[in-house]
XYZ file of C-alpha atoms in Angstrom:
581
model
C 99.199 114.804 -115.784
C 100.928 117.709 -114.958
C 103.965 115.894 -113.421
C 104.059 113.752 -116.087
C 104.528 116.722 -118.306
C 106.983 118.039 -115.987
C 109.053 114.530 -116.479
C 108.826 114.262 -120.367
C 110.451 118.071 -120.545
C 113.135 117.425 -117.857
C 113.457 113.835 -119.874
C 113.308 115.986 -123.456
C 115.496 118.542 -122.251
C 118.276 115.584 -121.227
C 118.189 113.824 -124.228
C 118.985 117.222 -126.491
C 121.737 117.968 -124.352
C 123.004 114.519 -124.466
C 122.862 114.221 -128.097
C 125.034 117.540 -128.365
C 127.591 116.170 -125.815
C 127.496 112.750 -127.437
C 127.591 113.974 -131.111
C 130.121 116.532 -130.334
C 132.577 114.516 -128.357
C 132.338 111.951 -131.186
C 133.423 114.278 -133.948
C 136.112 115.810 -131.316
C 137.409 112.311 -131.421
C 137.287 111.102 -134.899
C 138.928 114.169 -135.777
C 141.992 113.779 -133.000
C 142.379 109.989 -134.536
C 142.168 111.652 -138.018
C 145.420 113.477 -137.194
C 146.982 111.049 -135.127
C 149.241 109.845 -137.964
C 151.758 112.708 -137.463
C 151.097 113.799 -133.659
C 148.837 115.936 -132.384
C 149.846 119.770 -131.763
C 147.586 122.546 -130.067
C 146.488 123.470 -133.772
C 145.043 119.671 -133.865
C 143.259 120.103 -130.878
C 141.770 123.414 -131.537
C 140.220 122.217 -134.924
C 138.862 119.095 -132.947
C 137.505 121.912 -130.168
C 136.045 123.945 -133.282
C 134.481 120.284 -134.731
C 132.672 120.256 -131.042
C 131.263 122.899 -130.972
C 129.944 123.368 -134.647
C 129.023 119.123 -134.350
C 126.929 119.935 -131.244
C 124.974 122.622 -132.434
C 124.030 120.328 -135.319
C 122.915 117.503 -132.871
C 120.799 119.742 -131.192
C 118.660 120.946 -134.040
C 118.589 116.948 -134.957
C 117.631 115.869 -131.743
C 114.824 118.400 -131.430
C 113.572 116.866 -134.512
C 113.438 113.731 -133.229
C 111.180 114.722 -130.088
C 109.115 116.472 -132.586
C 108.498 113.168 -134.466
C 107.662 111.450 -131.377
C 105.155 113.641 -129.593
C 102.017 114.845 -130.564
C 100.505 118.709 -129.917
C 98.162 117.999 -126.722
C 94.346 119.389 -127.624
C 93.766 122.735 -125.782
C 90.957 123.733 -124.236
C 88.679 126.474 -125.306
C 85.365 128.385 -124.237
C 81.911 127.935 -125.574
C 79.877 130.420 -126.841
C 79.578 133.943 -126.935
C 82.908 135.752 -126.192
C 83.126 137.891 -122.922
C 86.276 139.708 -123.780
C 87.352 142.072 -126.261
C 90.733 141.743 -128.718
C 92.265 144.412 -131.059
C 94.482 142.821 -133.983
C 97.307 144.621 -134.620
C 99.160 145.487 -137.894
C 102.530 147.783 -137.931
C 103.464 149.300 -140.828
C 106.869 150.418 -142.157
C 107.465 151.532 -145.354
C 105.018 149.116 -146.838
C 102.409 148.999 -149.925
C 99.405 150.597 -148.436
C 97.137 148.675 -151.076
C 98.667 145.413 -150.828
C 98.910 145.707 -146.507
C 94.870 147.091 -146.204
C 93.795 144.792 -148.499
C 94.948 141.574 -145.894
C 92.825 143.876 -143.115
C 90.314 143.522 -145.637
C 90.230 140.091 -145.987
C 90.751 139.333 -142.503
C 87.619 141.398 -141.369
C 85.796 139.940 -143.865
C 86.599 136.398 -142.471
C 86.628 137.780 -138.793
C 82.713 139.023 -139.310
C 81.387 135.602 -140.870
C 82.305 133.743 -137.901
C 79.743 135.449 -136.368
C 82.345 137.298 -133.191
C 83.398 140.179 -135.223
C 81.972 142.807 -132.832
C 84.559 141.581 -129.972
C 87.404 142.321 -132.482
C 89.258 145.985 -133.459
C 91.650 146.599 -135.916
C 94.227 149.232 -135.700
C 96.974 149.808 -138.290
C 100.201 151.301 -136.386
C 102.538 153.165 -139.000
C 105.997 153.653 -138.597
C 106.314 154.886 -142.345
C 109.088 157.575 -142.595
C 108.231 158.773 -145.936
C 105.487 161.371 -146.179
C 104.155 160.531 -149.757
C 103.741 157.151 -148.806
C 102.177 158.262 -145.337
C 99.698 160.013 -147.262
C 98.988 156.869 -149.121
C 98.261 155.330 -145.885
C 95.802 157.730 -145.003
C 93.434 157.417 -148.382
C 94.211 153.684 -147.983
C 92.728 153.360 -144.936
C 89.430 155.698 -145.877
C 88.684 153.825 -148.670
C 89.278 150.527 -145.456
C 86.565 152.010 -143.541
C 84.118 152.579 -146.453
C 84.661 149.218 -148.243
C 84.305 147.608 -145.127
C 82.465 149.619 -143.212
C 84.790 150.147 -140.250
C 83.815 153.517 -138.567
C 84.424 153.108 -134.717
C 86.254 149.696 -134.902
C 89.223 149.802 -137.241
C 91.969 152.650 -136.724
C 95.045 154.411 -138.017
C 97.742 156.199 -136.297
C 101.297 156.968 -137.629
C 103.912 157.865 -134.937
C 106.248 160.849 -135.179
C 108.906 159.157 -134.419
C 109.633 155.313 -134.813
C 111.332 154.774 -131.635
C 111.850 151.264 -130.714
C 111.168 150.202 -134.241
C 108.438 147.857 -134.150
C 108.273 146.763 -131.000
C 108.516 150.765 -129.639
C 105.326 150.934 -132.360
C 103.311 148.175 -130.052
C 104.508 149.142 -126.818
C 103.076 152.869 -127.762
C 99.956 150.957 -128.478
C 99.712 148.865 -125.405
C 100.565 151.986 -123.522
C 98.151 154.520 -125.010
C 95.315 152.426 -125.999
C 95.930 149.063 -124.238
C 93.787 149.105 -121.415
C 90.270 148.791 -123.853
C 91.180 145.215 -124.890
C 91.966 142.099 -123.281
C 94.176 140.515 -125.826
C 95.691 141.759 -128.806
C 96.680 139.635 -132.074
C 100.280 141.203 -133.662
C 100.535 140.724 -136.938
C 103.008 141.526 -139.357
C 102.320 143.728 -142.892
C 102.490 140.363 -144.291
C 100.721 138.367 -142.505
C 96.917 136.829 -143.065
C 95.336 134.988 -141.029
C 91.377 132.708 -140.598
C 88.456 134.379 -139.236
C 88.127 131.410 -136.983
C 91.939 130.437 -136.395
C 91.639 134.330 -134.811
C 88.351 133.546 -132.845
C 90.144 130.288 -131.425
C 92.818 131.944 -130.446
C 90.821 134.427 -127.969
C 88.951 131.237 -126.981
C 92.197 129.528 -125.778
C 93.359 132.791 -123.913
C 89.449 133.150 -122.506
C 90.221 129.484 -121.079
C 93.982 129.637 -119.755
C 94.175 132.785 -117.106
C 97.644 131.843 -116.634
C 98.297 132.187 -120.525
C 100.705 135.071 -121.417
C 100.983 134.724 -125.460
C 99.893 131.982 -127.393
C 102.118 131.422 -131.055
C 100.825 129.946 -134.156
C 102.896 128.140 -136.645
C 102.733 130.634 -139.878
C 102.939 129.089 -143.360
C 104.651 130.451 -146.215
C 102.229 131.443 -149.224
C 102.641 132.892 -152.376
C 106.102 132.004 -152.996
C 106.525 132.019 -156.891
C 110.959 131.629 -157.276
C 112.972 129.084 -157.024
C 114.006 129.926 -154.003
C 110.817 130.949 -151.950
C 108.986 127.572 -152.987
C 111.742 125.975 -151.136
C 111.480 127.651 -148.448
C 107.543 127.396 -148.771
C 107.772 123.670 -148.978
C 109.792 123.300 -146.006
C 107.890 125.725 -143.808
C 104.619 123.319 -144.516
C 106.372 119.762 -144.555
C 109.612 120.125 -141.834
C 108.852 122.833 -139.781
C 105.342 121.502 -138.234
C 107.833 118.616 -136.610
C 110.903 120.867 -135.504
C 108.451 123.137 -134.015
C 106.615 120.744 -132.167
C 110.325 119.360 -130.930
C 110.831 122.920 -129.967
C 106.983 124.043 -128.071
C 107.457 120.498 -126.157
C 111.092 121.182 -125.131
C 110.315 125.274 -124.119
C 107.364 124.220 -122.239
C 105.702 126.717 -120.686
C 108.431 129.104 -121.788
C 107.428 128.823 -125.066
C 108.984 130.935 -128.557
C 107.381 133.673 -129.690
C 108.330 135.116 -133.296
C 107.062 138.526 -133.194
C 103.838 138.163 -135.035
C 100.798 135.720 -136.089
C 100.369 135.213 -131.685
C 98.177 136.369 -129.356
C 98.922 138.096 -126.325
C 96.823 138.866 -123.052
C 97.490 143.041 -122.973
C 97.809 143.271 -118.913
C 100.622 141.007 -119.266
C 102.139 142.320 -121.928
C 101.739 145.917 -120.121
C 103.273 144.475 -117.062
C 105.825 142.618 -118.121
C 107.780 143.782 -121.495
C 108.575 147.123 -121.105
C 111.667 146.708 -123.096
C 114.683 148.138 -121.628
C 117.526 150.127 -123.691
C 120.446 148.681 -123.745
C 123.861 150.165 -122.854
C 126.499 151.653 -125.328
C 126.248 152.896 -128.914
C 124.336 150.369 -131.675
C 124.953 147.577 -132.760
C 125.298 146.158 -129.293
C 123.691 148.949 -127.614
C 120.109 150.750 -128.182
C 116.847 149.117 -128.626
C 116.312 145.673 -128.908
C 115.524 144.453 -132.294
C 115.174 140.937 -131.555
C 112.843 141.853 -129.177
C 109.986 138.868 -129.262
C 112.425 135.946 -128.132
C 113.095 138.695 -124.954
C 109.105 139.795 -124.710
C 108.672 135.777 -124.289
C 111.446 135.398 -121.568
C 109.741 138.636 -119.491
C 106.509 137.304 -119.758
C 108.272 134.007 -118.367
C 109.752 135.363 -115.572
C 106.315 136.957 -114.480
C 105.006 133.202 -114.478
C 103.134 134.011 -117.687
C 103.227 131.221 -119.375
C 103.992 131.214 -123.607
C 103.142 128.491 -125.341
C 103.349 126.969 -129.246
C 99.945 126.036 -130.451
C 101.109 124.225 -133.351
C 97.931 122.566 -134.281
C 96.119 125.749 -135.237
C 96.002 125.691 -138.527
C 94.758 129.260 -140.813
C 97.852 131.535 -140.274
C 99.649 132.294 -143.009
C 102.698 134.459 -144.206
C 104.803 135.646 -146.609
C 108.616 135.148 -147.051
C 111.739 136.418 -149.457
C 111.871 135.718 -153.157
C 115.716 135.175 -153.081
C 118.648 134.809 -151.445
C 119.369 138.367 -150.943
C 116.263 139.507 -149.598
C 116.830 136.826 -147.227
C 120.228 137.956 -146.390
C 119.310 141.826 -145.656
C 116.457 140.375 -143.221
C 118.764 137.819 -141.720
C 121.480 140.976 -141.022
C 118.869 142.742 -138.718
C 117.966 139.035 -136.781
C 121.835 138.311 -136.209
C 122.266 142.140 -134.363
C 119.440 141.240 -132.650
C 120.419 137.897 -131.714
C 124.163 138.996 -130.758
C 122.635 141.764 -128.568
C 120.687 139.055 -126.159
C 124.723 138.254 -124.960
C 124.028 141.493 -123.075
C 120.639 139.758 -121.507
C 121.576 136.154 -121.094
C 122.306 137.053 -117.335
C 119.496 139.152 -116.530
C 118.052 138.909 -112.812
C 114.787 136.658 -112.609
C 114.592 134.581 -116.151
C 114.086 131.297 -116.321
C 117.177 128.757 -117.199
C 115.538 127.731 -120.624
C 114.839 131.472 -121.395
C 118.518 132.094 -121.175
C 118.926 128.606 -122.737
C 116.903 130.188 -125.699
C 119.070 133.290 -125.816
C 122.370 131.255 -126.300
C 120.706 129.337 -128.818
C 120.143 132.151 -130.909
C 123.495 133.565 -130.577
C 124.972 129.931 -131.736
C 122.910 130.312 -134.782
C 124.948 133.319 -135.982
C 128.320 132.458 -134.462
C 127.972 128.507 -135.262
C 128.783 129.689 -138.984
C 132.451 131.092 -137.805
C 133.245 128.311 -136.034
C 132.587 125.725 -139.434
C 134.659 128.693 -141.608
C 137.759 128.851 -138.848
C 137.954 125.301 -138.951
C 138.011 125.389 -142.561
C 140.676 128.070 -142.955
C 142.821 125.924 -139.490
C 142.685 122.979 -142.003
C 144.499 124.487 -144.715
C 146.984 126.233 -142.837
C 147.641 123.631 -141.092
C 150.928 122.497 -143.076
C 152.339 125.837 -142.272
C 151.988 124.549 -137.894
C 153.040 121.076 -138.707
C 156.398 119.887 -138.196
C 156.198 116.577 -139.522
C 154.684 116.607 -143.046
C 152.757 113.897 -144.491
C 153.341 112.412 -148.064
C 150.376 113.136 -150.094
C 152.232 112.542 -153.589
C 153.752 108.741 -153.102
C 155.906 109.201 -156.331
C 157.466 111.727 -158.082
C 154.789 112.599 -160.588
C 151.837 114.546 -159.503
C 148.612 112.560 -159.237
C 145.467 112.915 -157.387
C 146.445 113.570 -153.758
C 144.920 111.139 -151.350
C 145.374 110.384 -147.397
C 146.579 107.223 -146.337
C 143.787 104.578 -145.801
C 143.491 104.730 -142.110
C 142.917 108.446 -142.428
C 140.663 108.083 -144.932
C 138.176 105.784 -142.942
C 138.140 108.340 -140.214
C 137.489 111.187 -142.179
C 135.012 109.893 -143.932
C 133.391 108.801 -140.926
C 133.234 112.236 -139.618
C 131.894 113.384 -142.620
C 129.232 110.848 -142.800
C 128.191 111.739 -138.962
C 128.067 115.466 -139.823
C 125.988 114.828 -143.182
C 123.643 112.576 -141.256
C 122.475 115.010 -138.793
C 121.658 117.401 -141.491
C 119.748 114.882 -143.674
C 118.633 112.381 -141.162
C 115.920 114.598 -139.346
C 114.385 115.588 -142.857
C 114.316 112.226 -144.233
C 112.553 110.740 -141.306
C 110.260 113.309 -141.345
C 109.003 112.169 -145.001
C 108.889 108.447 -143.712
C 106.746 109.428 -140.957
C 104.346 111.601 -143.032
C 104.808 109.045 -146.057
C 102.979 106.325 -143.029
C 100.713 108.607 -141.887
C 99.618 110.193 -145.118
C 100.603 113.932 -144.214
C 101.801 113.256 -147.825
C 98.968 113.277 -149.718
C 98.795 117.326 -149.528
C 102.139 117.639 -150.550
C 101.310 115.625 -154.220
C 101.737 111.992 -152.246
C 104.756 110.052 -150.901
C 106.636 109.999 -154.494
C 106.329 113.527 -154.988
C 106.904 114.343 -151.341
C 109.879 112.665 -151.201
C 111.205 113.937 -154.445
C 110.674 117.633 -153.120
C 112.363 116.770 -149.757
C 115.502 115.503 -152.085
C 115.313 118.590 -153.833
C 114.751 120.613 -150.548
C 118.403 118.818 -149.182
C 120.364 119.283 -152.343
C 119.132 123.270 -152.786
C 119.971 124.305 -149.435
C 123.184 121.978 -149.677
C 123.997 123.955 -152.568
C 123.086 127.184 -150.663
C 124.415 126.785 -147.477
C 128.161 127.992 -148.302
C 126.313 131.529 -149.717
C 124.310 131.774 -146.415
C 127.115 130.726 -144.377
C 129.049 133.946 -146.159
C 126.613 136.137 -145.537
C 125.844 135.160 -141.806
C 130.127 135.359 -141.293
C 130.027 138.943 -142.921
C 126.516 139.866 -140.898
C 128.806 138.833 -137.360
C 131.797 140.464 -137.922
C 130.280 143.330 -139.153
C 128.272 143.819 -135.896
C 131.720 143.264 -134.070
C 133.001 146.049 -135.524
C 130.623 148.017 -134.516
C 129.031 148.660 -137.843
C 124.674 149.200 -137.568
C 122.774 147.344 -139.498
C 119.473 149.002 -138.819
C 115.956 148.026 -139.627
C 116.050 148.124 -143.244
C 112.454 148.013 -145.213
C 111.223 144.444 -146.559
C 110.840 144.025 -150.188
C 108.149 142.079 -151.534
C 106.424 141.035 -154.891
C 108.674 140.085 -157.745
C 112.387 138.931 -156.416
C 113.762 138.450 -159.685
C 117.841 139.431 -159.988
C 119.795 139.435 -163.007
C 123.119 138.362 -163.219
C 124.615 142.332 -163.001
C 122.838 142.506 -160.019
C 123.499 139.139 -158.178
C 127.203 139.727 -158.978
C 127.559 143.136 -157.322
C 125.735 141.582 -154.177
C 128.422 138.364 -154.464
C 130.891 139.030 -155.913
C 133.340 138.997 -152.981
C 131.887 135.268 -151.964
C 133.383 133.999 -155.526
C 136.615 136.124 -154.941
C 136.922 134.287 -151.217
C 135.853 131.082 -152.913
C 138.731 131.231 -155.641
C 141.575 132.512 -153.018
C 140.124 129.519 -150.538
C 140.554 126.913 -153.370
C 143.838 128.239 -154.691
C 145.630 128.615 -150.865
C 144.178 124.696 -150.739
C 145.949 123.550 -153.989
C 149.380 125.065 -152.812
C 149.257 124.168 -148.784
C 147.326 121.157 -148.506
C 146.302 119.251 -151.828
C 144.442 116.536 -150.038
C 141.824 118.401 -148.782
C 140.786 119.882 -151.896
C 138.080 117.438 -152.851
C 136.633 117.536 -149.375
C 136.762 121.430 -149.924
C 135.011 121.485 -153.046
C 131.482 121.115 -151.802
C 131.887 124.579 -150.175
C 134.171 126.277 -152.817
C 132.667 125.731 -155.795
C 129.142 126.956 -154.375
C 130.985 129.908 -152.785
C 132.637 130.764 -156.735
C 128.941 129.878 -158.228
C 127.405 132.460 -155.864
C 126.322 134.882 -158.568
C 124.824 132.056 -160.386
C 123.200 130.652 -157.683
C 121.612 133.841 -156.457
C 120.406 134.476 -160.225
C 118.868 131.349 -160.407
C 117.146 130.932 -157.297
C 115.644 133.822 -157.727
C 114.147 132.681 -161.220
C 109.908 131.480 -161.281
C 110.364 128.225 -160.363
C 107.972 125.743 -163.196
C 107.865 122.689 -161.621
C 105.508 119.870 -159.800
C 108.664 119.726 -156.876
C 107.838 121.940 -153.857
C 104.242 121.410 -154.111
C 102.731 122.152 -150.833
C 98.851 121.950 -149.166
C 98.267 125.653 -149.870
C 98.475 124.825 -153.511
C 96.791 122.530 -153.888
C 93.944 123.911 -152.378
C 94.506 127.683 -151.956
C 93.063 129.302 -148.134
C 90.087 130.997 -148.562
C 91.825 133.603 -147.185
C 94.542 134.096 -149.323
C 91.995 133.746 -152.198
C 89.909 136.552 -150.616
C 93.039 138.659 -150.034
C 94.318 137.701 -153.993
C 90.234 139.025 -155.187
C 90.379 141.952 -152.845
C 93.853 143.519 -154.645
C 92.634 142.366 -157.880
C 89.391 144.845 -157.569
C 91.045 147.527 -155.594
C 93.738 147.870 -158.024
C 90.987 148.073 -160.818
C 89.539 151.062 -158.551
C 92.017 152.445 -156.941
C 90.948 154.585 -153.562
C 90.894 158.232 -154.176
């Protein structure tokens, strides 16, 4: 079994590699016969290298979809009966709604103690919180914790001096000072809820696997009430089950781990991700804050192995209410992300560890590559030196390229379209067959969300692909992002403020549109899928961020609400009612 294993990853590792190559070289192609008409020139070329690149990254986030549609999680084993070892969940804290954050301890305890196994579980709430009135918060928070719950000598609260490291500084202080009472520890983040038993099974896997590093679970979004988080929502529960399974069975036993809702085994944590500091001045240099994609590659090269346990079910989180929110989050992950350049060559890891690492920097750079290819395109009249007729008379009419053109490009544009849409809509046919649909309000329904899923983040992508453009450059000029606070609860924006956090996307959208009118007329309706999205961005961001009213989006967790996220909802109810003095 195990060699067969070993095959189907070398197989599934070849086939997403192929698929970039294949997908890429094809688009590199088309786009070389797209300009053939009036000879190609190094600016021809370099547009075709840019449609490589940004065509292959899209292939390989299709093609890992496809594995995950093909393969099944295997069943893992787990020990019987009474635990022997002892597990400490942790939850850091920074800057966070004390009531809100102890109330998920609550809930979790709660659940943890009717399975039965609650004495071989601590809690311990690690604060990073910089302000002192808030802090202080904390503390009677926590009190009224250990009397509603009764937690004396197995829940605990500590707030650091100093917050060095950020969050993952916050755990390795733990693991350091405290780590050697527990076997495994569960990391968690101030949003994050999960089962009783999905916790329990977890310590049963590790109990079972003495080789087993970190095990991840596959969060789900809950509570999402805009627009724009029950999007998100609904394509955490119905897509990302089959992309991640793509990814755990590709990683293999170098699995992802996403900084919280896992399980770790604390020796090897201890042992092996002692986080270095990197050299130079922020953003590049200092602490890591993309630290759990490294954490997984050092427990890797130790022979730990990390590993995706995608069919636990029971862990649940929470997620951004709109596309700014989103944004200031996704500013911290590309620093993080750019800074693993800096570890991709590190002595010892394993070739898919620093496989992962380029991956990640892709995700933020793949954006510049689709936006320099745009801006190439309509400069290009001012490289060309032999002109082609877009106006065939002397009266100005829709421009248009000749037909051969026309085939090609539209070819190209069909390829790129279909790996964006292709995965997702063979996703719904498979769970539409195998009635995964039924949670999500049944094959119609499903399928109608999915639609609205593609033509939402269609519709959003030229925003996110601003903000992801602005996030790189800033961080190579040297500019620190930081670790900026989450916000949570109500996401709503008016149009004032969506405006003043857009406003220079519509302003790049108009000058983008106008410089395509005057230099190169025929690619203005090829253009105007990202323009006019880019101008709407205020409106966009303003509605998204609007309660969303409707049946579409309806996932599983609606339907029938987790017991703990119903426990959690009843346990903020009454402690807001009675607040702790």
């Amino acid at each position: 079994m195990d060699a067969f294993r070993l095959w189907l990853l070398a197989a599934g590792r070849g086939f997403q590699i192929l698929a970039a190559l294949v997908a890429g070289g094809g688009g590199f192609y088309l786009f070389l016969q797209f300009g053939a008409s009036d000879g190609i020139d190094a600016f021809d070329i370099l547009r075709a290298g840019l449609i490589f690149i940004s065509t292959a990254w899209l292939a390989i986030g299709a093609s890992g979809a496809f594995l995950g549609l093909l393969t099944r999680a295997p069943k893992q084993p787990e020990t019987s009966g009474p635990l022997s070892t002892r597990t400490v969940v942790l939850m850091p804290m920074y800057n966070e709604d004390p009531r809100e954050t102890f109330a998920r301890l609550a809930a979790m305890d709660e659940s943890l103690q009717a399975t039965g196994y609650g004495a071989s579980f601590d809690i311990a709430i690690l604060s990073d919180t910089r302000d002192d009135a808030r802090a202080a918060q904390e503390w009677v928070w926590f009190h009224h914790l250990l009397d509603v719950r009764g937690g004396h000598g197995r829940m605990f609260y500590r707030r650091r001096d100093e917050n060095s490291g950020k969050k993952a500084g916050n755990i390795e202080s733990f693991i350091a000072t405290s780590g050697a009472a527990y076997d495994f520890a569960v990391i968690l983040d101030a949003d994050s809820l999960m089962e009783g038993e999905t916790i329990v099974a977890l310590a049963r896997r590790m109990e079972a696997a003495p080789d087993m590093g970190l095990i991840q679970t596959l969060p789900q979004i809950v509570n999402a009430k805009s627009r724009f988080g029950r999007g998100q929502q609904f394509a955490a529960a119905f897509h990302s089950p089959v992309f991640a399974r793509g990814q755990a069975m590709l990683q293999g036993r170098t699995g992802p781990f996403w900084g919280h809702n896992a399980i770790t085994r604390v020796n090897a944590f201890a042992e092996s991700c002692g986080l270095p500091v990197l050299p130079g001045k922020a953003p590049f240099g200092g602490h890591i804050l993309s630290h759990d994609y490294v954490e997984a590659a050092l427990l890797a090269r130790n022979n730990w192995t990390v590993r995706l346990d995608d069919d636990l079910g029971g862990s649940y989180e929470e997620g951004p209410e709109n596309i700014v929110d989103h944004a200031k989050r996704d500013r911290r992950w590309c620093q993080g992300n750019l800074q693993h350049s800096k570890l991709i060559l590190a002595p010892g890891l394993k070739g898919w560890s620093r496989f992962t690492f380029l991956q990640g920097i892709l995700a933020y750079i793949s954006p510049l590559f689709w936006l320099a290819f745009i801006i190439a395109s309509i400069l290009a009249p001012l490289t060309a030196t032999n002109q082609p007729n877009y106006y065939p008379n002397e009266y100005w009419q829709f421009p248009v390229l000749p037909p051969d053109q026309t085939s090609k490009a539209i070819g190209l544009a069909v390829g790129v379209i279909g790996l964006l849409i292709m995965p997702k809509m063979l996703v719904w046919l498979k769970a539409a067959l195998t009635g995964r649909t039924r949670g999500f309000g049944g094959a119609g329904l499903a399928g109608l969300s999915a639609l609205a899923e593609l033509l939402s983040s269609s519709l959003m992508a030229p925003v996110f692909l601003m903000y992801q453009t602005r996030s790189v450059i800033q961080v190579l000029m040297g500019r620190d992002g930081g670790w900026p606070p989450n916000n949570r609860g109500d996401g709503r924006l008016n149009l004032r403020d969506a405006w003043a956090a857009s406003n220079w996307i519509s302003l790049t959208g108009i000058v983008g549109l106008i410089a395509a009118i005057w230099l190169t007329p025929a690619l203005v309706p090829w253009l105007l899928p990202v323009g006019l999205p880019m101008i709407a961005a205020p409106l966009i961001i303003m509605w998204s961020s609007r309660p969303s009213r409707t049946a579409l989006f309806s996932v599983p967790q609606e339907r029938a609400q987790p017991p703990i996220v119903t426990r959690h909802q009843a346990i903020c109810d009454e402690w807001a009612a009675h607040p702790a003095q």
